[in-house]
PDB file of C-alpha atoms in Angstrom:
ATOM      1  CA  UNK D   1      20.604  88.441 -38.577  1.00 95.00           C
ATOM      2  CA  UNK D   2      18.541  88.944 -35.516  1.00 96.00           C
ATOM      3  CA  UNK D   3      20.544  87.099 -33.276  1.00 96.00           C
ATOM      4  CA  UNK D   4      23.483  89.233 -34.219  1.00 94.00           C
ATOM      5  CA  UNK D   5      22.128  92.231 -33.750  1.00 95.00           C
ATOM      6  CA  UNK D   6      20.472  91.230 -29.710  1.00 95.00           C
ATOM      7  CA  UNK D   7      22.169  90.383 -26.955  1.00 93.00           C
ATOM      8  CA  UNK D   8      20.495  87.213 -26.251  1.00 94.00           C
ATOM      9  CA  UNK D   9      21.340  84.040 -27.573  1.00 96.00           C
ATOM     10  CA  UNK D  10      17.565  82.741 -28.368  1.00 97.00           C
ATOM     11  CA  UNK D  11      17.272  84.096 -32.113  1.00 97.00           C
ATOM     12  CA  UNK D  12      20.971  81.944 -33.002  1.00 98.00           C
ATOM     13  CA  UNK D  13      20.069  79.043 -31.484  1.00 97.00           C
ATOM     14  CA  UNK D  14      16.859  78.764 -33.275  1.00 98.00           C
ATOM     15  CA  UNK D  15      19.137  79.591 -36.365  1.00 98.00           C
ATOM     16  CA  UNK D  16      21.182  76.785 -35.999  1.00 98.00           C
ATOM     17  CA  UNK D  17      18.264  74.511 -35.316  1.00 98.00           C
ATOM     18  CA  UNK D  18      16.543  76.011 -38.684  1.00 98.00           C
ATOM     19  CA  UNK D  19      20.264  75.367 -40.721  1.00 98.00           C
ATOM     20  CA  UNK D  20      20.933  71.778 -39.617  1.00 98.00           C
ATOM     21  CA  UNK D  21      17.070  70.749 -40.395  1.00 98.00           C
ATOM     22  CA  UNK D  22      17.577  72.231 -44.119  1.00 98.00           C
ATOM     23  CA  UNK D  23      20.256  69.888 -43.836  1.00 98.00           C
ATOM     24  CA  UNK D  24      18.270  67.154 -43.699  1.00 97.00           C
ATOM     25  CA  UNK D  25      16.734  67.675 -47.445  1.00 97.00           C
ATOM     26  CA  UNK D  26      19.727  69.721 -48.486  1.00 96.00           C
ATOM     27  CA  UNK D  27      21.966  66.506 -48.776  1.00 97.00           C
ATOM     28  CA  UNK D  28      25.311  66.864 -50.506  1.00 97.00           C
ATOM     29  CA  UNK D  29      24.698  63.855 -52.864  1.00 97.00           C
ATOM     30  CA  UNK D  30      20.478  65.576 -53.859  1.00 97.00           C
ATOM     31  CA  UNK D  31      22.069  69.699 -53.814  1.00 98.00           C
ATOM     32  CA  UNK D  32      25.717  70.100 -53.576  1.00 97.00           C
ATOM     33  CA  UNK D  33      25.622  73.525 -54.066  1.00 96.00           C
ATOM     34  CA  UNK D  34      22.835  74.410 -51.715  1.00 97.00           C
ATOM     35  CA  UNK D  35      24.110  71.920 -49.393  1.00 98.00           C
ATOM     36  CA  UNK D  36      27.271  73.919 -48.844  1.00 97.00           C
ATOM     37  CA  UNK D  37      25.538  77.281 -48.793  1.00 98.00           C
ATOM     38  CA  UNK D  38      23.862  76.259 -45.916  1.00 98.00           C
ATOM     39  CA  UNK D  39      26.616  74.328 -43.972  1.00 98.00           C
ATOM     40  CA  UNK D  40      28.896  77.836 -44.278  1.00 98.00           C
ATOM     41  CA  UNK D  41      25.654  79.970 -43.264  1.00 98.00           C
ATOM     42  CA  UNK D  42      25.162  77.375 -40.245  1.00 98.00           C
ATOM     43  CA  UNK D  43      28.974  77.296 -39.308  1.00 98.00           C
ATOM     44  CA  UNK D  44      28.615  81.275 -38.944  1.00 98.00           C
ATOM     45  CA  UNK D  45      25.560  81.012 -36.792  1.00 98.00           C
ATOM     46  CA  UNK D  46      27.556  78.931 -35.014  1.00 98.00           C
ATOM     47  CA  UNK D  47      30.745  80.824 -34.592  1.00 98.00           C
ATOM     48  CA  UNK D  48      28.417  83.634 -33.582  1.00 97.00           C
ATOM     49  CA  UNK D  49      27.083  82.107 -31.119  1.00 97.00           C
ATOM     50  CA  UNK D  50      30.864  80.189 -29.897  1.00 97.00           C
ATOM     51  CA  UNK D  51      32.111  83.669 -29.542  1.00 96.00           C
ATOM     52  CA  UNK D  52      29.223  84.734 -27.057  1.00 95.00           C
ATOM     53  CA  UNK D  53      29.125  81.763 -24.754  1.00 93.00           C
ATOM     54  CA  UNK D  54      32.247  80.543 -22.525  1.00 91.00           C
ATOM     55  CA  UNK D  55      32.554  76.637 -23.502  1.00 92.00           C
ATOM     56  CA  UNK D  56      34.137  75.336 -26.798  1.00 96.00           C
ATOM     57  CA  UNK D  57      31.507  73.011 -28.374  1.00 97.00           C
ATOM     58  CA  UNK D  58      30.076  75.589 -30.406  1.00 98.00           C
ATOM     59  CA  UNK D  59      32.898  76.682 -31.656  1.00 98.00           C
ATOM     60  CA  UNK D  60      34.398  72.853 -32.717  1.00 98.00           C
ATOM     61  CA  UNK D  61      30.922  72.817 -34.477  1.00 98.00           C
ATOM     62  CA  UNK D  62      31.566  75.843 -36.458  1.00 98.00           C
ATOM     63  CA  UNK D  63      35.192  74.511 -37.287  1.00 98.00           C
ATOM     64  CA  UNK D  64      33.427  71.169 -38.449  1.00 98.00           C
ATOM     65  CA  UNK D  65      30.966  72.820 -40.371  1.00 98.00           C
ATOM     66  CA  UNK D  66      33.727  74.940 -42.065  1.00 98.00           C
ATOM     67  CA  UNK D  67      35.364  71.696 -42.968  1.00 98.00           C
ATOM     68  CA  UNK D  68      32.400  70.717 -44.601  1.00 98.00           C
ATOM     69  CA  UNK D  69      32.121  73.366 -46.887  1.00 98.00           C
ATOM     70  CA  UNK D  70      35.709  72.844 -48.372  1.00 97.00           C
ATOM     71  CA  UNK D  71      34.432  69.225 -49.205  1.00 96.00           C
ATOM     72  CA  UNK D  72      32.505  70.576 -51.775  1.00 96.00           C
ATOM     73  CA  UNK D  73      33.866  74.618 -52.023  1.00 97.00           C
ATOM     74  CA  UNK D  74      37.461  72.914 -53.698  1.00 97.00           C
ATOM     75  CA  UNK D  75      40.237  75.195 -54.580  1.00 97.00           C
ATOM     76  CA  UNK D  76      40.452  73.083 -58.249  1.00 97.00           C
ATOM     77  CA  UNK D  77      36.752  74.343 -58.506  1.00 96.00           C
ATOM     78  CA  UNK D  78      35.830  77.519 -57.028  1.00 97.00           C
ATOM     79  CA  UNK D  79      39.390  79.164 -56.070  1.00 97.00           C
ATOM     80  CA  UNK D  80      38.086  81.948 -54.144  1.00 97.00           C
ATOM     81  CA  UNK D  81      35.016  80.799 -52.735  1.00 97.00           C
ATOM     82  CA  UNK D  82      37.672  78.182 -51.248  1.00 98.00           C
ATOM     83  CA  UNK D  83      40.093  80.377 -49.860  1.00 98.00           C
ATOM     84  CA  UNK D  84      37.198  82.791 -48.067  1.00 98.00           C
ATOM     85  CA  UNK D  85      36.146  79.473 -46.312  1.00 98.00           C
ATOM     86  CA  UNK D  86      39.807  79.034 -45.315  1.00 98.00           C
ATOM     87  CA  UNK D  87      39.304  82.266 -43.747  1.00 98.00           C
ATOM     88  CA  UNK D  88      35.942  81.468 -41.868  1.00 98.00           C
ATOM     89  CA  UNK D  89      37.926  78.525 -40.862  1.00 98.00           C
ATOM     90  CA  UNK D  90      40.798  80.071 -39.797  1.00 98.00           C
ATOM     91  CA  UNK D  91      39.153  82.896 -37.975  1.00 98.00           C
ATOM     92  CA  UNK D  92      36.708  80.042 -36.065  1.00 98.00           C
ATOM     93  CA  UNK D  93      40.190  77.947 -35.335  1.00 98.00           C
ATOM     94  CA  UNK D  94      41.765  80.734 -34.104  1.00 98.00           C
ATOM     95  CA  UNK D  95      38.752  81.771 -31.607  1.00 97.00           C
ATOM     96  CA  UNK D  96      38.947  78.352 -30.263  1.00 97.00           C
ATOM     97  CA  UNK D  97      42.478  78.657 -29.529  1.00 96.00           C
ATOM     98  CA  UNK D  98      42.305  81.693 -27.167  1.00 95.00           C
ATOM     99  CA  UNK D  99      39.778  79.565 -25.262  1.00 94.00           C
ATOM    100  CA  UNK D 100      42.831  76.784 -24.717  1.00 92.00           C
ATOM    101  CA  UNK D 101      45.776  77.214 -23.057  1.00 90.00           C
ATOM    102  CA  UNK D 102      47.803  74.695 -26.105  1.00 92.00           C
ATOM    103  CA  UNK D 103      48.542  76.046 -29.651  1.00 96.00           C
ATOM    104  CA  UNK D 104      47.486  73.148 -31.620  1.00 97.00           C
ATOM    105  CA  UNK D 105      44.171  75.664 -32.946  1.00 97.00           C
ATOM    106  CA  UNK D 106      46.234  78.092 -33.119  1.00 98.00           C
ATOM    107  CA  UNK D 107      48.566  76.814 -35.481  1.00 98.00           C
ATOM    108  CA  UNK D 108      46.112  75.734 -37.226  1.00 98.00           C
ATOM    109  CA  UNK D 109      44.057  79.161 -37.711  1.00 98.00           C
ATOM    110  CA  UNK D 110      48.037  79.936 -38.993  1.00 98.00           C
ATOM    111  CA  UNK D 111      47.741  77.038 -41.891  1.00 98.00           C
ATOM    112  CA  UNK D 112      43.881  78.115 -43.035  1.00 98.00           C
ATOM    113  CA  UNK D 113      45.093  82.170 -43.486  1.00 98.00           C
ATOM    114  CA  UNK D 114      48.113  81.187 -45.385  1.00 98.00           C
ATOM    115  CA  UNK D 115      45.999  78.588 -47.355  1.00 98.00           C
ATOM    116  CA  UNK D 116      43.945  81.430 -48.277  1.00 98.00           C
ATOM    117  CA  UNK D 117      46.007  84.477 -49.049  1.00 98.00           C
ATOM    118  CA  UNK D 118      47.511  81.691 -51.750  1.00 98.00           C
ATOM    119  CA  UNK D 119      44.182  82.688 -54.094  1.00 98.00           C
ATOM    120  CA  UNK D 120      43.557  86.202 -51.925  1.00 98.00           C
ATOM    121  CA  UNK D 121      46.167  88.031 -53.521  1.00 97.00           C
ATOM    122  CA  UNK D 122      46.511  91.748 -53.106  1.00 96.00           C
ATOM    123  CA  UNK D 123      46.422  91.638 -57.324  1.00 96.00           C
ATOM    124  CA  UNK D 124      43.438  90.037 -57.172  1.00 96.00           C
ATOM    125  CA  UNK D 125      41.514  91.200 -54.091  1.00 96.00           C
ATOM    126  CA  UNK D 126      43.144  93.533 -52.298  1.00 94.00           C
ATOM    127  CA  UNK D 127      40.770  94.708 -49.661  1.00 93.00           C
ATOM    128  CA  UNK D 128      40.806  90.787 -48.984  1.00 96.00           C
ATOM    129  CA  UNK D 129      43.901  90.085 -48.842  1.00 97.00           C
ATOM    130  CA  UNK D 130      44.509  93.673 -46.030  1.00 96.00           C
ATOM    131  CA  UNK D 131      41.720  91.864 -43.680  1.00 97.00           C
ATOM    132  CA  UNK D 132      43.458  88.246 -43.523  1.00 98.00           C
ATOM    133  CA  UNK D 133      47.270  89.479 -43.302  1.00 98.00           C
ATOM    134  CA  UNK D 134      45.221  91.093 -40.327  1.00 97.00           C
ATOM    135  CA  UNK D 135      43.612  87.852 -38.814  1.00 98.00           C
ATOM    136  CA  UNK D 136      46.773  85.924 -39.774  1.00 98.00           C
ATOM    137  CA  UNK D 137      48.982  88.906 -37.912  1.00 98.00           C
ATOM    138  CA  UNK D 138      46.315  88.352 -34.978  1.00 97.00           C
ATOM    139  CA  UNK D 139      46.913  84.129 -35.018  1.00 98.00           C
ATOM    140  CA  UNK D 140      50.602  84.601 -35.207  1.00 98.00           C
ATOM    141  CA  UNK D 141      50.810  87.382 -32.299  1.00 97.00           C
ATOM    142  CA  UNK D 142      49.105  85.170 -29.859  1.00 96.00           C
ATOM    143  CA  UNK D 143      50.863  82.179 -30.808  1.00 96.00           C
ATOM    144  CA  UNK D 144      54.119  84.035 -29.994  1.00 95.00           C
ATOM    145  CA  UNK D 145      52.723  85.425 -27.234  1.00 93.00           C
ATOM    146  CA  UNK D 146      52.369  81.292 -25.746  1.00 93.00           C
ATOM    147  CA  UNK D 147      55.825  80.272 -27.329  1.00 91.00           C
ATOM    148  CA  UNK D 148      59.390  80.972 -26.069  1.00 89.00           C
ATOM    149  CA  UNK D 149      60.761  82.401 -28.984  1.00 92.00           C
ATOM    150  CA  UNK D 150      60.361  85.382 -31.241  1.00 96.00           C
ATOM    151  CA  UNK D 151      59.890  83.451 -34.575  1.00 97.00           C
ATOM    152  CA  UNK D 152      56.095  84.220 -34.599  1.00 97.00           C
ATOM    153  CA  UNK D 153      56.341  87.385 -33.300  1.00 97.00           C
ATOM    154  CA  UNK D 154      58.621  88.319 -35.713  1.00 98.00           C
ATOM    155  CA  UNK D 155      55.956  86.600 -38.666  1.00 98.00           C
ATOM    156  CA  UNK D 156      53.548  88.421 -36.902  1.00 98.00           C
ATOM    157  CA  UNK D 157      54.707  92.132 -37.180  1.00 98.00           C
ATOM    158  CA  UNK D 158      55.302  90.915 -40.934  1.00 98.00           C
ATOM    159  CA  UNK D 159      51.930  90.179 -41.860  1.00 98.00           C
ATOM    160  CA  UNK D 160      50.699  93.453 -39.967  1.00 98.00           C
ATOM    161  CA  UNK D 161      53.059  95.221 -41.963  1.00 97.00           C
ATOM    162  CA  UNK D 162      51.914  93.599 -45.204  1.00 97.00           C
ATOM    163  CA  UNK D 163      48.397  94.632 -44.600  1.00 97.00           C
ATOM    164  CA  UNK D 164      49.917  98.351 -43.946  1.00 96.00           C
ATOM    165  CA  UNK D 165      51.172  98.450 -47.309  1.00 94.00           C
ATOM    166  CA  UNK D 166      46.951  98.399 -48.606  1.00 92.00           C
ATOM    167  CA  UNK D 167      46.067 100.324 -46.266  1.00 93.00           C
ATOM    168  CA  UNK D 168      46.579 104.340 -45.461  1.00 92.00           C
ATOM    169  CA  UNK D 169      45.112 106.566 -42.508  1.00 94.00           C
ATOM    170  CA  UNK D 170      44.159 109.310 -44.960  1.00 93.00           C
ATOM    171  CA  UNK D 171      41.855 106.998 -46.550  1.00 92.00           C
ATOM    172  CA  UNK D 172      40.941 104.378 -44.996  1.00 94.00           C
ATOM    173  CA  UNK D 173      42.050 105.104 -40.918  1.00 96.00           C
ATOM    174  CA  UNK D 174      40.289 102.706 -38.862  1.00 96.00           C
ATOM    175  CA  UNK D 175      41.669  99.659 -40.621  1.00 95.00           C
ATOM    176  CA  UNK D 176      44.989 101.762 -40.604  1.00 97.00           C
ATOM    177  CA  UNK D 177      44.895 101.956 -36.789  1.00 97.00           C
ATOM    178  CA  UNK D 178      44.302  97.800 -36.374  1.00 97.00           C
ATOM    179  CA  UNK D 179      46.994  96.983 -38.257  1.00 97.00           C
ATOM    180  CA  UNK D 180      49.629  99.443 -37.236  1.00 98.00           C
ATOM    181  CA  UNK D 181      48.114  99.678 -33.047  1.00 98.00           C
ATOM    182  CA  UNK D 182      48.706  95.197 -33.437  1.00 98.00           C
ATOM    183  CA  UNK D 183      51.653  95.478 -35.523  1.00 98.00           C
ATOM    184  CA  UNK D 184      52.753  97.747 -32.146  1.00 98.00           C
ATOM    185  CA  UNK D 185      51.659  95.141 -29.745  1.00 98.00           C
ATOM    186  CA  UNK D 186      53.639  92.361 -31.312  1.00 98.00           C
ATOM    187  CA  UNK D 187      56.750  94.946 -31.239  1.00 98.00           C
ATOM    188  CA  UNK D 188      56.530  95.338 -27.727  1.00 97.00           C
ATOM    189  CA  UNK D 189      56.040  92.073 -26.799  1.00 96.00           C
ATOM    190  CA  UNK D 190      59.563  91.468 -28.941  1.00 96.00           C
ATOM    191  CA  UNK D 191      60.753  94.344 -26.998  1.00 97.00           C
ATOM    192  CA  UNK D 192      60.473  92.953 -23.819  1.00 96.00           C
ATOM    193  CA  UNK D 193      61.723  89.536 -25.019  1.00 95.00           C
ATOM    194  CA  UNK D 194      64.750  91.053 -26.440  1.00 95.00           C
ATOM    195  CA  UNK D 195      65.559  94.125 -23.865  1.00 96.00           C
ATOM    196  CA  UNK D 196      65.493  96.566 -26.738  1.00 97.00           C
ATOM    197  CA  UNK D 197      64.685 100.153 -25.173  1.00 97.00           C
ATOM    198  CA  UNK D 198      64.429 101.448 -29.434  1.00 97.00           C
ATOM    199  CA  UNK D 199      61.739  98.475 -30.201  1.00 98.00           C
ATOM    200  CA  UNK D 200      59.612  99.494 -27.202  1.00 98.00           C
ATOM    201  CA  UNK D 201      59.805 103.510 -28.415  1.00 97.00           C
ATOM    202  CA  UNK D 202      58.511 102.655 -31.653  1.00 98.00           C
ATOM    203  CA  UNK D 203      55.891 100.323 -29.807  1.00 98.00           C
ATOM    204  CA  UNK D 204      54.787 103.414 -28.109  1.00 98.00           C
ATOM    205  CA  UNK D 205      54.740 105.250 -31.110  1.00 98.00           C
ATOM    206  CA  UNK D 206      52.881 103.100 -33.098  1.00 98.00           C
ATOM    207  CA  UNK D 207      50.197 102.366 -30.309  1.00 98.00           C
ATOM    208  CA  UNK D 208      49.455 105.840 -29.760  1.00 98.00           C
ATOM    209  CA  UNK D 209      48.712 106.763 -32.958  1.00 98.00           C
ATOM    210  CA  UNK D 210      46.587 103.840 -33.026  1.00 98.00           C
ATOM    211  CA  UNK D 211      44.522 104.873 -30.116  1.00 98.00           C
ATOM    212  CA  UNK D 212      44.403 108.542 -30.706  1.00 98.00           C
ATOM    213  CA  UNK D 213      42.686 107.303 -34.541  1.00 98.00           C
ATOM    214  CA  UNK D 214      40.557 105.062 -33.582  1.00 98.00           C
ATOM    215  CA  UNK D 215      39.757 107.374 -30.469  1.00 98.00           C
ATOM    216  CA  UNK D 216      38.698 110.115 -33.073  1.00 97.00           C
ATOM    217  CA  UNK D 217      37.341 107.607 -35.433  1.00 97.00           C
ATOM    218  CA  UNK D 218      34.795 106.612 -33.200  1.00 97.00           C
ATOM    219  CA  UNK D 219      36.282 103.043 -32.966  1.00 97.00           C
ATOM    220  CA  UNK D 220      35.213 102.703 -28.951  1.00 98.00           C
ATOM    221  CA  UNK D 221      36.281  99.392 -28.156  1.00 97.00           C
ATOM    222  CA  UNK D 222      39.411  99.452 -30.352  1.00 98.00           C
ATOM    223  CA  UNK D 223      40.479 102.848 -28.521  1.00 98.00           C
ATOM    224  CA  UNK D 224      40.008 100.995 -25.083  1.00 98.00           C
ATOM    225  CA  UNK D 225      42.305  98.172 -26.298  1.00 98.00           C
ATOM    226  CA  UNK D 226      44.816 100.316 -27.527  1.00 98.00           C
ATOM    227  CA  UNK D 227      44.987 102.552 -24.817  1.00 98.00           C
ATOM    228  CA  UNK D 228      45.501  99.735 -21.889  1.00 98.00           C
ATOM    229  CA  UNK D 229      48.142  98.450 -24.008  1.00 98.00           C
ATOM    230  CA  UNK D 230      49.894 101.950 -24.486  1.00 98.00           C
ATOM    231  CA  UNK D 231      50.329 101.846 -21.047  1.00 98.00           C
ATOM    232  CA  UNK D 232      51.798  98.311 -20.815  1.00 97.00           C
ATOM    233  CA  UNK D 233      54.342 100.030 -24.015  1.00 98.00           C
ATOM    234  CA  UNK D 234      55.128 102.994 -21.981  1.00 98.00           C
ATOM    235  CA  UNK D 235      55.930 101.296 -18.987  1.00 97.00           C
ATOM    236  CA  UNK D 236      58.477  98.647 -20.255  1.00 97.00           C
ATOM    237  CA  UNK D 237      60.067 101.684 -22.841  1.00 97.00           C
ATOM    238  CA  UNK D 238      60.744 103.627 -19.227  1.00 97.00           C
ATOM    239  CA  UNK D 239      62.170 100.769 -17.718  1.00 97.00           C
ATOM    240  CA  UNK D 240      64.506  99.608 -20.737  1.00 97.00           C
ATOM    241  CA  UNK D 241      65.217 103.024 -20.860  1.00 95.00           C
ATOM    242  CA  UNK D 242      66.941 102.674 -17.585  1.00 91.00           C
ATOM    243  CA  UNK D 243      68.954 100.215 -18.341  1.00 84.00           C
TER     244      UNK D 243
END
């Protein structure tokens, strides 16, 4: 908790040194239990500390230790304790991807958010089920974004729009304005790919209202993403507008 709240990298490191010798009395065959507790609390430390340096390793380390826990954290056994490592998983998987210029992670990170939204129902756990048809929108945006086609563009403005229909921006705006600002990314992306001037506008539309809530949300670094990529939406819309 330390390490995630400083900007050095000291306080993780030491975490990850404290998990893995745990590790070394907390065998899966002695504690099963408290052997994957602390194989998902060392595969965040990890993934916390993957996102902060440039390299990959600790990132595939976070991945492996993810795959640990579902050893042990089954689906036959503990449904949902399953599918939120499936999200850990997929969210580490998909970091590691937009480190690599190939989509084998990514496609992956794709499989793990799926997996998981099979138990993470909106029934069942709705504000669950709004944050990985986010993360799954985010996987399947930047795998379009590397692929030729607009299948996963397509899959990802679908999943942004699922996790639209938990979410309002009366009640809960911020989380509004990620899903709908994305869900406007992926359109113009598809925009450009297809030379349609009416999928750019609602791009723009989308985009802007994104920015201006998170702008008066107090959502700094979202409004700074959204805003740079306003501009990229209003400067294709003028062009296909020319057209």
């Amino acid at each position: 908790m330390l390490g995630e709240r400083e900007s050095r990298t000291t306080r993780l490191e030491e975490a990850i040194k404290a998990y893995r010798e745990a590790l070394q009395e907390n065998t899966r065959s002695r504690v099963p239990h408290d052997w994957s507790m602390t194989q998902d609390h060392l595969g965040k430390a990890l993934l916390s500390l993957g996102e902060r340096e440039s390299g990959t390793a600790r990132l595939e380390e976070a991945v492996a230790a993810y795959r640990e826990v579902s050893k042990e954290r089954t689906r036959a056994r503990v449904p949902l304790e399953w599918a939120d490592t499936q999200v850990k998983l997929g969210h580490a998987l998909a970091t590691l991807g937009t480190r690599e210029t190939g989509t084998a992670h990514l496609q992956e990170a794709v499989a793990a958010f799926r997996d998981a939204l099979q138990e993470l129902t909106r029934e069942r756990v709705p504000l669950k089920w709004v944050m990985t048809q986010v993360k799954l929108g985010h996987a399947l945006a930047m795998l379009g974004s590397r692929e030729s086609g607009a299948a996963r563009l397509e899959e990802a403005v679908a999943a942004y729009g699922e996790a639209l229909e938990g979410t309002t921006r009366e009640h809960v705006p911020l989380e509004w304005a990620i899903s709908t600002g994305h869900q406007g990314v992926a359109l113009r992306l598809l925009a450009d790919m297809r030379d349609d001037a009416e999928m750019a506008k609602l791009a723009v539309q989308q985009i802007d209202a994104a920015f201006t809530t998170s702008r008066d949300g107090g959502d700094a670094p979202s409004a700074a993403y959204f805003e740079e990529q306003l501009a990229n939406a209003r400067a294709l819309a003028e062009m296909l507008a020319k057209r």
